[in-house]
CSV table of C-alpha atoms and ligand atoms in Angstrom, one decimal:
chain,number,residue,atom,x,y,z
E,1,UNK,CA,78.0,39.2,55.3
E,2,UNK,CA,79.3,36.0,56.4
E,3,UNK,CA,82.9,35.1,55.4
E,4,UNK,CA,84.0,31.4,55.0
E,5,UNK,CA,87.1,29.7,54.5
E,6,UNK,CA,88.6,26.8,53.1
E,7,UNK,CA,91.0,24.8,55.0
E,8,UNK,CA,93.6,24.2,52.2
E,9,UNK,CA,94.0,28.3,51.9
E,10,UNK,CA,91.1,28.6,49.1
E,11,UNK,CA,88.7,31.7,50.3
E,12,UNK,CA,84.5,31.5,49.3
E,13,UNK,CA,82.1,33.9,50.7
E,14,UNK,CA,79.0,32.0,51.5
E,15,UNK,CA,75.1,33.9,52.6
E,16,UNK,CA,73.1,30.6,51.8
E,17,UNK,CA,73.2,29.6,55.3
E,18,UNK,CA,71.6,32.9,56.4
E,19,UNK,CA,68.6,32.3,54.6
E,20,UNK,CA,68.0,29.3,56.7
E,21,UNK,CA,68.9,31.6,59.9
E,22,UNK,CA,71.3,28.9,60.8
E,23,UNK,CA,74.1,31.7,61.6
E,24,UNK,CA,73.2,34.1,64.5
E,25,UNK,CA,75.7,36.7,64.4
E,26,UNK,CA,76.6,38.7,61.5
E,27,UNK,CA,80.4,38.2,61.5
E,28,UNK,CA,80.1,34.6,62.3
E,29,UNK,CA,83.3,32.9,60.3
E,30,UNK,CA,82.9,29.5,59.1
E,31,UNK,CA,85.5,26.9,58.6
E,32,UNK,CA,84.4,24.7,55.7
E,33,UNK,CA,86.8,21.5,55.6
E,34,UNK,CA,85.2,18.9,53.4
E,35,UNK,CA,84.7,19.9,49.7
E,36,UNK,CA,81.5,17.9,48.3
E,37,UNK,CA,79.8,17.9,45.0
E,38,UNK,CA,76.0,17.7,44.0
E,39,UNK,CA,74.8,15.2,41.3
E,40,UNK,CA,71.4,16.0,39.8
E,41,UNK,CA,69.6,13.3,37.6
E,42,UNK,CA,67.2,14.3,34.9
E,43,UNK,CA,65.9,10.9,33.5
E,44,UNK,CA,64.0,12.4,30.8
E,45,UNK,CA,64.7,12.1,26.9
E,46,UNK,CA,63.1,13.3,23.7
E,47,UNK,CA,63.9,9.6,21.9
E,48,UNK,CA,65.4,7.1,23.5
E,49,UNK,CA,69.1,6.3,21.5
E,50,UNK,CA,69.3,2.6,19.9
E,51,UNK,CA,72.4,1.5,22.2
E,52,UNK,CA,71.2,3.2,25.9
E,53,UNK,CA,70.6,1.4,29.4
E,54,UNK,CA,70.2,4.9,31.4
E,55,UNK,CA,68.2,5.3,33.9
E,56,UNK,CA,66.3,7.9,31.2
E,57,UNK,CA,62.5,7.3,30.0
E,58,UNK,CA,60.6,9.3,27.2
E,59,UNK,CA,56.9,10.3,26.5
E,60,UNK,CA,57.1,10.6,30.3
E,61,UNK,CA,57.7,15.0,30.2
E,62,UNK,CA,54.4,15.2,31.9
E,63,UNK,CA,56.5,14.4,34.9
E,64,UNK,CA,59.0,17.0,34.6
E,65,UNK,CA,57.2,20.0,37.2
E,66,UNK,CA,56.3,17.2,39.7
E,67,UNK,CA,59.9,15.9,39.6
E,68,UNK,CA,61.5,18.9,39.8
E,69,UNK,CA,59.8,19.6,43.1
E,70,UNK,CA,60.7,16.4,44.3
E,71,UNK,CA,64.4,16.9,43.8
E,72,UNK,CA,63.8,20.6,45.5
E,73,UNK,CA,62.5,18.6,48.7
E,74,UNK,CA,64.9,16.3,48.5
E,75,UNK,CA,67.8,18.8,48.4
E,76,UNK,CA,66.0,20.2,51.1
E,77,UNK,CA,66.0,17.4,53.2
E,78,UNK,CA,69.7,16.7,52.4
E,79,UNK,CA,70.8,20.5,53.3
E,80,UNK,CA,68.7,20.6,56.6
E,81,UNK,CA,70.8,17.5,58.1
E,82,UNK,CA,74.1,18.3,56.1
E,83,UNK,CA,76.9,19.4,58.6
E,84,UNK,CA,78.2,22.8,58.3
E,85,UNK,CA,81.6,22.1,57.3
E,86,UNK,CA,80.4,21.3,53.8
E,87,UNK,CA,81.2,23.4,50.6
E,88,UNK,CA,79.8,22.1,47.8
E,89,UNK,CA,82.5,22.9,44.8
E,90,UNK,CA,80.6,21.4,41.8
E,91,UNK,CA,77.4,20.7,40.6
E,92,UNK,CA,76.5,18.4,37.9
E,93,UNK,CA,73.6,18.3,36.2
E,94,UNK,CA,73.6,14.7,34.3
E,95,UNK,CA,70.8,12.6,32.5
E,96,UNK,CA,68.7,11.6,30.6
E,97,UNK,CA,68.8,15.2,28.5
E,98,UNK,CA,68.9,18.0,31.4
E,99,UNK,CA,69.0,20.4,28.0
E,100,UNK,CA,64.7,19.5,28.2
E,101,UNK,CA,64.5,21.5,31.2
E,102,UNK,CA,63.0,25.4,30.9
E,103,UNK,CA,65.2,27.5,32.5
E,104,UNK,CA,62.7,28.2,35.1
E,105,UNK,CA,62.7,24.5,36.3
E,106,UNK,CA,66.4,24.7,36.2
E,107,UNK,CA,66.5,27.7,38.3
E,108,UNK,CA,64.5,26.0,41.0
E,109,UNK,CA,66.9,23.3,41.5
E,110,UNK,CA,69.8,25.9,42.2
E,111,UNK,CA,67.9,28.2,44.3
E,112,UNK,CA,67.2,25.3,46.5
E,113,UNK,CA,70.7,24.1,46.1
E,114,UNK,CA,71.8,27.5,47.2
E,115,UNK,CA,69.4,28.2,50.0
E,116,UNK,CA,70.0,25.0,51.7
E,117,UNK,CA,74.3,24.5,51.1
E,118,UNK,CA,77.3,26.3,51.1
E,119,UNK,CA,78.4,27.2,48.0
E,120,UNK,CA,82.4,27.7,47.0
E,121,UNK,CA,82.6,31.0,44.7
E,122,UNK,CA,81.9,30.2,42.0
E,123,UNK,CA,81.0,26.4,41.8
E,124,UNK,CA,82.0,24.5,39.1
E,125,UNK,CA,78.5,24.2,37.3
E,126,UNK,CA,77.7,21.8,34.5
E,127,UNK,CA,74.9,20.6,32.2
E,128,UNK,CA,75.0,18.0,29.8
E,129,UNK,CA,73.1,18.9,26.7
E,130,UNK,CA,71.9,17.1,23.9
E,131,UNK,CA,72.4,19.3,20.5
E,132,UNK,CA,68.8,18.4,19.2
E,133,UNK,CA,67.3,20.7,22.2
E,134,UNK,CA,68.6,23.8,22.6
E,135,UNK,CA,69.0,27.2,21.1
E,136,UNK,CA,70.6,30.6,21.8
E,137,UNK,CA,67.8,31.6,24.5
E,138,UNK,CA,68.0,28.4,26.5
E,139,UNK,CA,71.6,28.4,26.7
E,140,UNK,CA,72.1,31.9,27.2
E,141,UNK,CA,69.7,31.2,29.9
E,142,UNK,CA,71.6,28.4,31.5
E,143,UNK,CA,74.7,30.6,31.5
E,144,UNK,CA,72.7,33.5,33.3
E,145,UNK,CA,71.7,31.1,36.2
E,146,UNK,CA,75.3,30.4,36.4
E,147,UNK,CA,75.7,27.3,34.8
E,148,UNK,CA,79.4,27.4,33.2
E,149,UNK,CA,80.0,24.1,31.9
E,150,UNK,CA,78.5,22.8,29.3
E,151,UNK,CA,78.8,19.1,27.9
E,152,UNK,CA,77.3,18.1,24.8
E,153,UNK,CA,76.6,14.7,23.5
E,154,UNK,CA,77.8,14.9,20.2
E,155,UNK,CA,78.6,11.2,19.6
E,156,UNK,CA,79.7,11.0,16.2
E,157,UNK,CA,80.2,13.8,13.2
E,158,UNK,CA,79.2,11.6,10.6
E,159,UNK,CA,75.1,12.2,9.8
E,160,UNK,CA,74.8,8.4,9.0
E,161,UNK,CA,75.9,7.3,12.2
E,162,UNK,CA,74.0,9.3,14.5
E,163,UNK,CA,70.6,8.2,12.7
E,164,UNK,CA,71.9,4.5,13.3
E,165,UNK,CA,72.4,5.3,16.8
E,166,UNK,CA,68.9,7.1,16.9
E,167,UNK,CA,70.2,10.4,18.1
E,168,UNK,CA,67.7,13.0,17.3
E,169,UNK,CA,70.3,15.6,16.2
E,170,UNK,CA,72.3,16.3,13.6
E,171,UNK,CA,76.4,16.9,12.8
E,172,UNK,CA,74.7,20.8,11.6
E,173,UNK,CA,73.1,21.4,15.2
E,174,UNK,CA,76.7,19.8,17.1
E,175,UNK,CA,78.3,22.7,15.0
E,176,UNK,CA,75.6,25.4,16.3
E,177,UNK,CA,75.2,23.9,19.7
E,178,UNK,CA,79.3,25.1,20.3
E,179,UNK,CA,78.8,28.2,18.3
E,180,UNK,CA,75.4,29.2,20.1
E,181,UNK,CA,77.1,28.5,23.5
E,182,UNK,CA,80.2,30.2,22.8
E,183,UNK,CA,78.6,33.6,22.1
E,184,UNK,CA,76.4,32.9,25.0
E,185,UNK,CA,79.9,32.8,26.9
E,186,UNK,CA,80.8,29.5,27.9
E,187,UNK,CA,84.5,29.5,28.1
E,188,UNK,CA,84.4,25.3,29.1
E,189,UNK,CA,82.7,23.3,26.7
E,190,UNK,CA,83.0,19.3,26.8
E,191,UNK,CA,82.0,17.0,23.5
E,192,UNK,CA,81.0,13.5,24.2
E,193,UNK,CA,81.9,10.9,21.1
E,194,UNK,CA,81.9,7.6,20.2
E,195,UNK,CA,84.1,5.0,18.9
E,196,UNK,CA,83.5,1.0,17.8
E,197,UNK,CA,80.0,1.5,16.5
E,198,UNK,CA,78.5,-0.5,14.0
E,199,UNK,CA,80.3,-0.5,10.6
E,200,UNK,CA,82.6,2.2,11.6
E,201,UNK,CA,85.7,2.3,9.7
E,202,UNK,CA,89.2,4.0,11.3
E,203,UNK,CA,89.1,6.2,8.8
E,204,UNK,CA,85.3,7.4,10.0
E,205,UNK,CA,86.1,7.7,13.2
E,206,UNK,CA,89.6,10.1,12.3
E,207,UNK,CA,86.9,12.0,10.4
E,208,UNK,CA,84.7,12.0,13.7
E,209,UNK,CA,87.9,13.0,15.5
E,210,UNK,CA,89.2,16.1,12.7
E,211,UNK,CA,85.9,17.5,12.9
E,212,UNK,CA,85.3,17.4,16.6
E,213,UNK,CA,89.5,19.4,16.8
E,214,UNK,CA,88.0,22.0,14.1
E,215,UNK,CA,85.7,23.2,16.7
E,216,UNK,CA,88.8,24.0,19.4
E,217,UNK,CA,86.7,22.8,22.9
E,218,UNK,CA,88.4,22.6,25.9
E,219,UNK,CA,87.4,19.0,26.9
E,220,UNK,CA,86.7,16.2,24.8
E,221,UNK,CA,85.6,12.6,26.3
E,222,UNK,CA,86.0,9.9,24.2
E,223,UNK,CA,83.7,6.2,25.0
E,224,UNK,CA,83.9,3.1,23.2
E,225,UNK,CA,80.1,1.7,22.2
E,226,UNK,CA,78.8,-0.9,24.1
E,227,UNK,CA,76.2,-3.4,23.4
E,228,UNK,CA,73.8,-3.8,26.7
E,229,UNK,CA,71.1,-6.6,26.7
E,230,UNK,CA,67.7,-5.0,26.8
E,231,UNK,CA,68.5,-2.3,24.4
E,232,UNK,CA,67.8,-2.2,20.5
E,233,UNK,CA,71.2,-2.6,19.6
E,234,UNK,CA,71.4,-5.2,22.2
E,235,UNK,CA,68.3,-6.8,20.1
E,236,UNK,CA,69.6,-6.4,16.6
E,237,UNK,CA,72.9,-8.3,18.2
E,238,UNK,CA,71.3,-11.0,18.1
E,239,UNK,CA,68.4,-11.4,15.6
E,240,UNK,CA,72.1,-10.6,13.6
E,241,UNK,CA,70.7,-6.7,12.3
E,242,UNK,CA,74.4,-5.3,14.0
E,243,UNK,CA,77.8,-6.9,14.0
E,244,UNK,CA,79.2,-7.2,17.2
E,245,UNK,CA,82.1,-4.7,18.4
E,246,UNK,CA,85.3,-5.6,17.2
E,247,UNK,CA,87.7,-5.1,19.9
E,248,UNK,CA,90.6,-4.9,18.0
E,249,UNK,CA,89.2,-1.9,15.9
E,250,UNK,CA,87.9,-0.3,18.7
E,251,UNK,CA,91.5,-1.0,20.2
E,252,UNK,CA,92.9,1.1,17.7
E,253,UNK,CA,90.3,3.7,17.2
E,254,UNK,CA,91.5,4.6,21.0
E,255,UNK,CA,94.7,4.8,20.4
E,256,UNK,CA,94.3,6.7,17.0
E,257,UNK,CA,93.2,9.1,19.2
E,258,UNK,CA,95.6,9.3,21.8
E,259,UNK,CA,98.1,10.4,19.2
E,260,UNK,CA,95.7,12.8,17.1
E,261,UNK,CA,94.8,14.6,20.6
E,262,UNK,CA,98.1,14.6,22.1
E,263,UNK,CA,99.1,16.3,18.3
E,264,UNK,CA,96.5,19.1,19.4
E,265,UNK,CA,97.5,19.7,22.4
E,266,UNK,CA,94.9,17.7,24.5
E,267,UNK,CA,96.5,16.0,27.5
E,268,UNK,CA,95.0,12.6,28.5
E,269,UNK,CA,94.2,12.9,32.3
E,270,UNK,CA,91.9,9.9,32.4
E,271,UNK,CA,91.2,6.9,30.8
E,272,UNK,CA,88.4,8.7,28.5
E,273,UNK,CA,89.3,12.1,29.2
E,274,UNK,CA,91.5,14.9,27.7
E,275,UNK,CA,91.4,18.8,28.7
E,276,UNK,CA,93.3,21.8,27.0
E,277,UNK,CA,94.6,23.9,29.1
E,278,UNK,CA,94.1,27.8,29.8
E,279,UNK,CA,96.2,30.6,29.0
E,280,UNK,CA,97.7,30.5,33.1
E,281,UNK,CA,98.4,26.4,32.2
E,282,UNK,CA,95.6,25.1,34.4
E,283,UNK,CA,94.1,22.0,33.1
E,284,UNK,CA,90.3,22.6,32.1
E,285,UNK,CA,89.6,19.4,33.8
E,286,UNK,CA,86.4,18.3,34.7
E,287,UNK,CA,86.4,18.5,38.4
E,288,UNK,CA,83.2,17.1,39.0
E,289,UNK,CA,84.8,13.6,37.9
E,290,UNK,CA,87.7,14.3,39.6
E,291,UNK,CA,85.7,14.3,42.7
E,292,UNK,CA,84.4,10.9,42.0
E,293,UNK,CA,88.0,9.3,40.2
E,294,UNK,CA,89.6,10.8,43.9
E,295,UNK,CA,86.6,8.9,46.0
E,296,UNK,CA,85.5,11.9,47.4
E,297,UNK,CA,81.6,13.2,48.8
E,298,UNK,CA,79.0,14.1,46.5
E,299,UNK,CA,75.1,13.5,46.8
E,300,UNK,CA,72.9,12.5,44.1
E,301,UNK,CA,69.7,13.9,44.0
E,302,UNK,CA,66.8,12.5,41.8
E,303,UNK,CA,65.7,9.1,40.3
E,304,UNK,CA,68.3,6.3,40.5
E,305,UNK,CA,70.8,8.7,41.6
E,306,UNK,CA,73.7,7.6,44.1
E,307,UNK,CA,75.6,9.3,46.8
E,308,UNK,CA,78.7,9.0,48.4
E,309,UNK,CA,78.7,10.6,52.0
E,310,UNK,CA,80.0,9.9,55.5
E,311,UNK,CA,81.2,6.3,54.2
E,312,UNK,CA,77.8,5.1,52.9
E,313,UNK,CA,77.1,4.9,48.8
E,314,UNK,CA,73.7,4.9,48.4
E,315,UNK,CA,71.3,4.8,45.9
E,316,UNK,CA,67.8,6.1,45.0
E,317,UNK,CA,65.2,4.2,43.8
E,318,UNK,CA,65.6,3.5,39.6
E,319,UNK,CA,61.5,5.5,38.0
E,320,UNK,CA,60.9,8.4,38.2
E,321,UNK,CA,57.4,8.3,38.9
E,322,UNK,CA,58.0,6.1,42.2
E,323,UNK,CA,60.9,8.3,43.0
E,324,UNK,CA,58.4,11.1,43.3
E,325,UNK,CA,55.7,9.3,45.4
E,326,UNK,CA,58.5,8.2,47.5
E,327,UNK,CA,59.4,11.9,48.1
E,328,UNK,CA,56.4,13.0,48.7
E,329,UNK,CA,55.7,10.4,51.3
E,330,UNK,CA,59.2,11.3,52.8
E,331,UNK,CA,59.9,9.8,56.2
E,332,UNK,CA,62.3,10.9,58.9
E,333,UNK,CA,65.5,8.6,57.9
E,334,UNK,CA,69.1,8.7,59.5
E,335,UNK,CA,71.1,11.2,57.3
E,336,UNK,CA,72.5,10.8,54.4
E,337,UNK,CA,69.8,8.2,53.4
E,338,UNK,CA,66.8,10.4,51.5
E,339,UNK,CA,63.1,9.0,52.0
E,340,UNK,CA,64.1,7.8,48.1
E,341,UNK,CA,67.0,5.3,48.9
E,342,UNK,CA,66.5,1.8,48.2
E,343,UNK,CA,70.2,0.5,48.5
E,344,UNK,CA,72.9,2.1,50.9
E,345,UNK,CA,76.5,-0.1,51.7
E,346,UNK,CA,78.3,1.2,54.6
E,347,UNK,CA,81.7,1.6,53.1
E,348,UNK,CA,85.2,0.5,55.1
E,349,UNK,CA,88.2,1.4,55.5
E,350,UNK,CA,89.8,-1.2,53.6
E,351,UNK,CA,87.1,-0.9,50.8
E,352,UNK,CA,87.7,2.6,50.8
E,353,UNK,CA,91.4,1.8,50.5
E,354,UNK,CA,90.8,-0.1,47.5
E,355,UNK,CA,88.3,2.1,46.0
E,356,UNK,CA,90.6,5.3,46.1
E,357,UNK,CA,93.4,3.2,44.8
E,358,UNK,CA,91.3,1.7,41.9
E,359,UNK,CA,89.7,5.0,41.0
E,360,UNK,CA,92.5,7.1,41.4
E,361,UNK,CA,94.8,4.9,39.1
E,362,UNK,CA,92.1,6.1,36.4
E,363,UNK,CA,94.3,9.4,36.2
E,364,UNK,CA,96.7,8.7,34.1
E,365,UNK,CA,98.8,11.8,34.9
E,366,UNK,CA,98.1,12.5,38.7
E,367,UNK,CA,97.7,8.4,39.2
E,368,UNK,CA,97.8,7.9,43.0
E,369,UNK,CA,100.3,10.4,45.7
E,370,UNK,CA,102.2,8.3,48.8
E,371,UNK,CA,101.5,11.3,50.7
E,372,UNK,CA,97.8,12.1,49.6
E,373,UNK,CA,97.4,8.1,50.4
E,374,UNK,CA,99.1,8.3,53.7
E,375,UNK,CA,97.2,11.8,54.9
E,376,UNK,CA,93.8,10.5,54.6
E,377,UNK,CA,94.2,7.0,55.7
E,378,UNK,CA,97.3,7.3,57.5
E,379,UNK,CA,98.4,3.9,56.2
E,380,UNK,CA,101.8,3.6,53.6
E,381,UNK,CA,100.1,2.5,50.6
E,382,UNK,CA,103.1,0.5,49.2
E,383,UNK,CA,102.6,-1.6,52.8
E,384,UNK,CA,99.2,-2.1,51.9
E,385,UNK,CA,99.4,-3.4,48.4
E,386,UNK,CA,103.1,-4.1,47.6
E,387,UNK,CA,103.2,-7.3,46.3
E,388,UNK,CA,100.3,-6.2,43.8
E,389,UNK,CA,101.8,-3.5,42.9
E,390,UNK,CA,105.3,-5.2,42.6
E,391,UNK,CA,103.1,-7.6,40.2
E,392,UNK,CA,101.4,-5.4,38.1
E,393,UNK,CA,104.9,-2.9,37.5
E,394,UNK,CA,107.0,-6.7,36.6
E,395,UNK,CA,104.1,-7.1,33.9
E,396,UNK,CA,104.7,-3.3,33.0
E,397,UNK,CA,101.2,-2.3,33.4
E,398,UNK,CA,102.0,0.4,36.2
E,399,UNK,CA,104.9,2.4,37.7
E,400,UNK,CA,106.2,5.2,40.1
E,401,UNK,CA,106.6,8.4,39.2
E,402,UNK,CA,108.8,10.8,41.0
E,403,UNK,CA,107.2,14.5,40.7
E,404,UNK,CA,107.1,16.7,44.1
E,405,UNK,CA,105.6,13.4,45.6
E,406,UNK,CA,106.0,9.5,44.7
E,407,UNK,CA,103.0,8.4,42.7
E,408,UNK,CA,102.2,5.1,41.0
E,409,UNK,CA,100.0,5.5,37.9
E,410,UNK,CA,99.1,3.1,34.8
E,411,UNK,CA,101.8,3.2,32.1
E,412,UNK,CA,100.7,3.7,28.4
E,413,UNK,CA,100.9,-0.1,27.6
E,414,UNK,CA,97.9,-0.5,30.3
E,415,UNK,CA,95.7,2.3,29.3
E,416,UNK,CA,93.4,-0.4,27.2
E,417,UNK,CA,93.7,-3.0,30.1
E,418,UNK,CA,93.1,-1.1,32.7
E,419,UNK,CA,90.1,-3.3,34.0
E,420,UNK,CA,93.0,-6.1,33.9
E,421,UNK,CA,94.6,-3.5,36.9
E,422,UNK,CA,91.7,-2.5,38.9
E,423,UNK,CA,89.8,-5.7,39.1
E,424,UNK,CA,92.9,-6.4,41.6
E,425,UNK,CA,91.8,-4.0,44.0
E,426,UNK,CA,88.5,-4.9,43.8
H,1,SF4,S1,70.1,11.2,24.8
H,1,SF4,FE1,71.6,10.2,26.2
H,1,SF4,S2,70.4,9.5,27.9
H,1,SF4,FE2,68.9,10.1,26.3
H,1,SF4,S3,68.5,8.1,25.3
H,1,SF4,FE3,70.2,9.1,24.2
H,1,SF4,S4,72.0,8.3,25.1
H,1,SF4,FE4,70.3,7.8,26.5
């Protein structure tokens, strides 16, 4: 057995790389430095919702076998080129509805992810799921294959609303969907909802919010609606069918639930995020987002997927259909591009600055370290951006912290402007 370990003092025992007969002797020891996450698309949906503009299609399942393979050759490709100092620490399987894949489909895309990576012990491992697709065997099967993580798009408990936003479930099947995936033993459990939709009242939404805190998860993530252009909702704007969102409502539906989570002892990491916390007082944060809210490595595998790796973002072609031809035809390309890219941006240093500065103030606890700035780009951040910063604390929208390190972060006042912030360090 091969032993790995983690720089910052965090122990995994890894065998994947043994499969591929990349280690010679048996007591090799790796030295894994750069912790990396895997993004897996699955653009495939039962209905598609009134108000989406996913990259998700439906009446397309036919697909599903042919691009599952694909994304097994494409995590192929990725592993065989992937240096060895990469531990992949979460996996995210995102859509689209991944709850429409069998297990067996499913199981292929971790095996490959397993035989061709280094895997911390456990990963963090989650699947979205959409409560009109699952039951007790399918979710007991996810948790079997390791899967321990489980976000479902519950949107809205009110039955009325979640046919006007053409979501095929029901408030009945949110209800079973926690209770089948509790006994099933999920101990992390995320519910997606919705505020600002159509004709919804404050008082609504509180009832949205009262029944979503009767079911005790440990994550909730909360997302005002918005009205895309080339979606039905975007059509019924304006033929008039909808009224448009009204910002100050949805203004107030966020901060209605600030205080009604904060009450039930939800702490608001992110912008749209709040996690409860386990019995030894670690935050049940997801740390899949973290990893993209701290600008750090992941690779996205499947149709219009993107990746962030070695300084290049890069992005995979949008259908799912070409996606797969484009697989199949794979070409030798310089790694981390996949024979499916059709965009990649080489990323500076100073973009990177700004990205890490602009995603990081996202968290509205941890907001952004001196240190953590200083160790990875070895540049004093308050140099960088001081008179930005200086500007943005006069108009009260952000401020240092002292905790065991300085850290700037948003203050309250700026949680609903805090594209007002950001858009400074783009
Ligand atoms: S289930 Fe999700 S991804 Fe699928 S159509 Fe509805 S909102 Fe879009």
């Amino acid at each position: 057995m091969h032993q790995c370990f983690y720089l910052d003092g965090e122990h995994y025992t890894s065998l994947n790389r043994l499969v591929k007969g990349k280690l010679s002797a048996p007591n090799d020891i790796l030295i894994l430095v750069k912790k990396t996450s895997i993004y897996i698309h699955i653009p495939f949906c039962e209905r598609r919702c009134r108000y989406c503009d996913f990259n998700t299609y439906s009446g397309i399942d036919y697909l599903m076998q042919d691009y599952v393979k694909a994304v097994c050759r494409e995590i192929k490709w990725m592993g065989s080129y992937c240096p060895e100092d990469v531990l992949i620490h979460t996996i995210y399987f995102g859509g689209g509805t991944p709850s429409l894949l069998s297990i067996e489909l499913s199981e292929q895309i971790l095996n490959q992810i397993h035989q061709n990576f280094h895997l911390a012990s456990p990963p963090e491992i989650t699947l979205e799921a959409n409560p009109g697709t699952i039951d007790f065997e399918k979710i007991k099967g996810y948790y079997q294959l390791g899967v321990n993580r489980l976000s479902l798009g519950a949107q809205s408990f009110n039955d009325q609303e979640l046919k006007l936003l053409g979501r095929i479930h029901n408030i009945q099947q949110i209800i079973e969907g926690v209770e089948l995936a509790r006994r099933a033993g999920f101990s992390q459990i995320n519910l997606d909802l919705m505020f600002g939709l159509p004709d919804q009242s404050i008082n609504d939404w509180e009832k949205t919010l009262f029944a979503a805190l009767q079911l005790d998860v440990e994550h909730l993530s909360l997302y005002g609606l918005t009205i895309e252009p080339g979606t039905v909702f975007g059509e019924w704007l304006k033929k008039g069918k909808i009224s448009d969102i009204d910002d100050d409502l949805a203004a107030d539906c966020y901060e209605l639930a600030c205080d009604l989570l904060d009450q039930n002892h939800y702490e608001h990491y992110e912008i749209s995020n709040w996690a409860k916390r386990d019995t030894e007082g670690n935050l049940l944060t997801c740390r899949h987002n973290l990893q993209y809210w701290k600008n750090l490595p992941y690779f996205g595998f499947g149709a219009g997927a993107h990746g962030f790796f070695n300084n290049m973002r890069i992005a995979n072609v949008y259908h799912p259909d070409v996606y797969i031809k484009k697989i199949n035809q794979g070409y030798p390309l310089e790694f981390p591009l996949s024979p499916a890219t059709i965009e990649s941006h080489y990323v500076t240093k100073s973009e990177e600055m700004n990205d890490t500065l602009m995603l990081g103030l996202r968290l509205l606890i941890e907001g952004v370290g001196v240190n953590d700035f200083y160790q990875r780009f070895g540049k004093d951040l308050t140099l960088i951006f001081g008179d930005k910063i200086q500007e943005l604390i006069n108009k009260g929208l952000l401020e240092w912290v002292e905790a065991e390190q300085k850290r700037l972060r948003l203050t309250p006042r700026a949680y609903l402007l805090g594209n007002v912030v950001f858009r400074e360090f783009v």
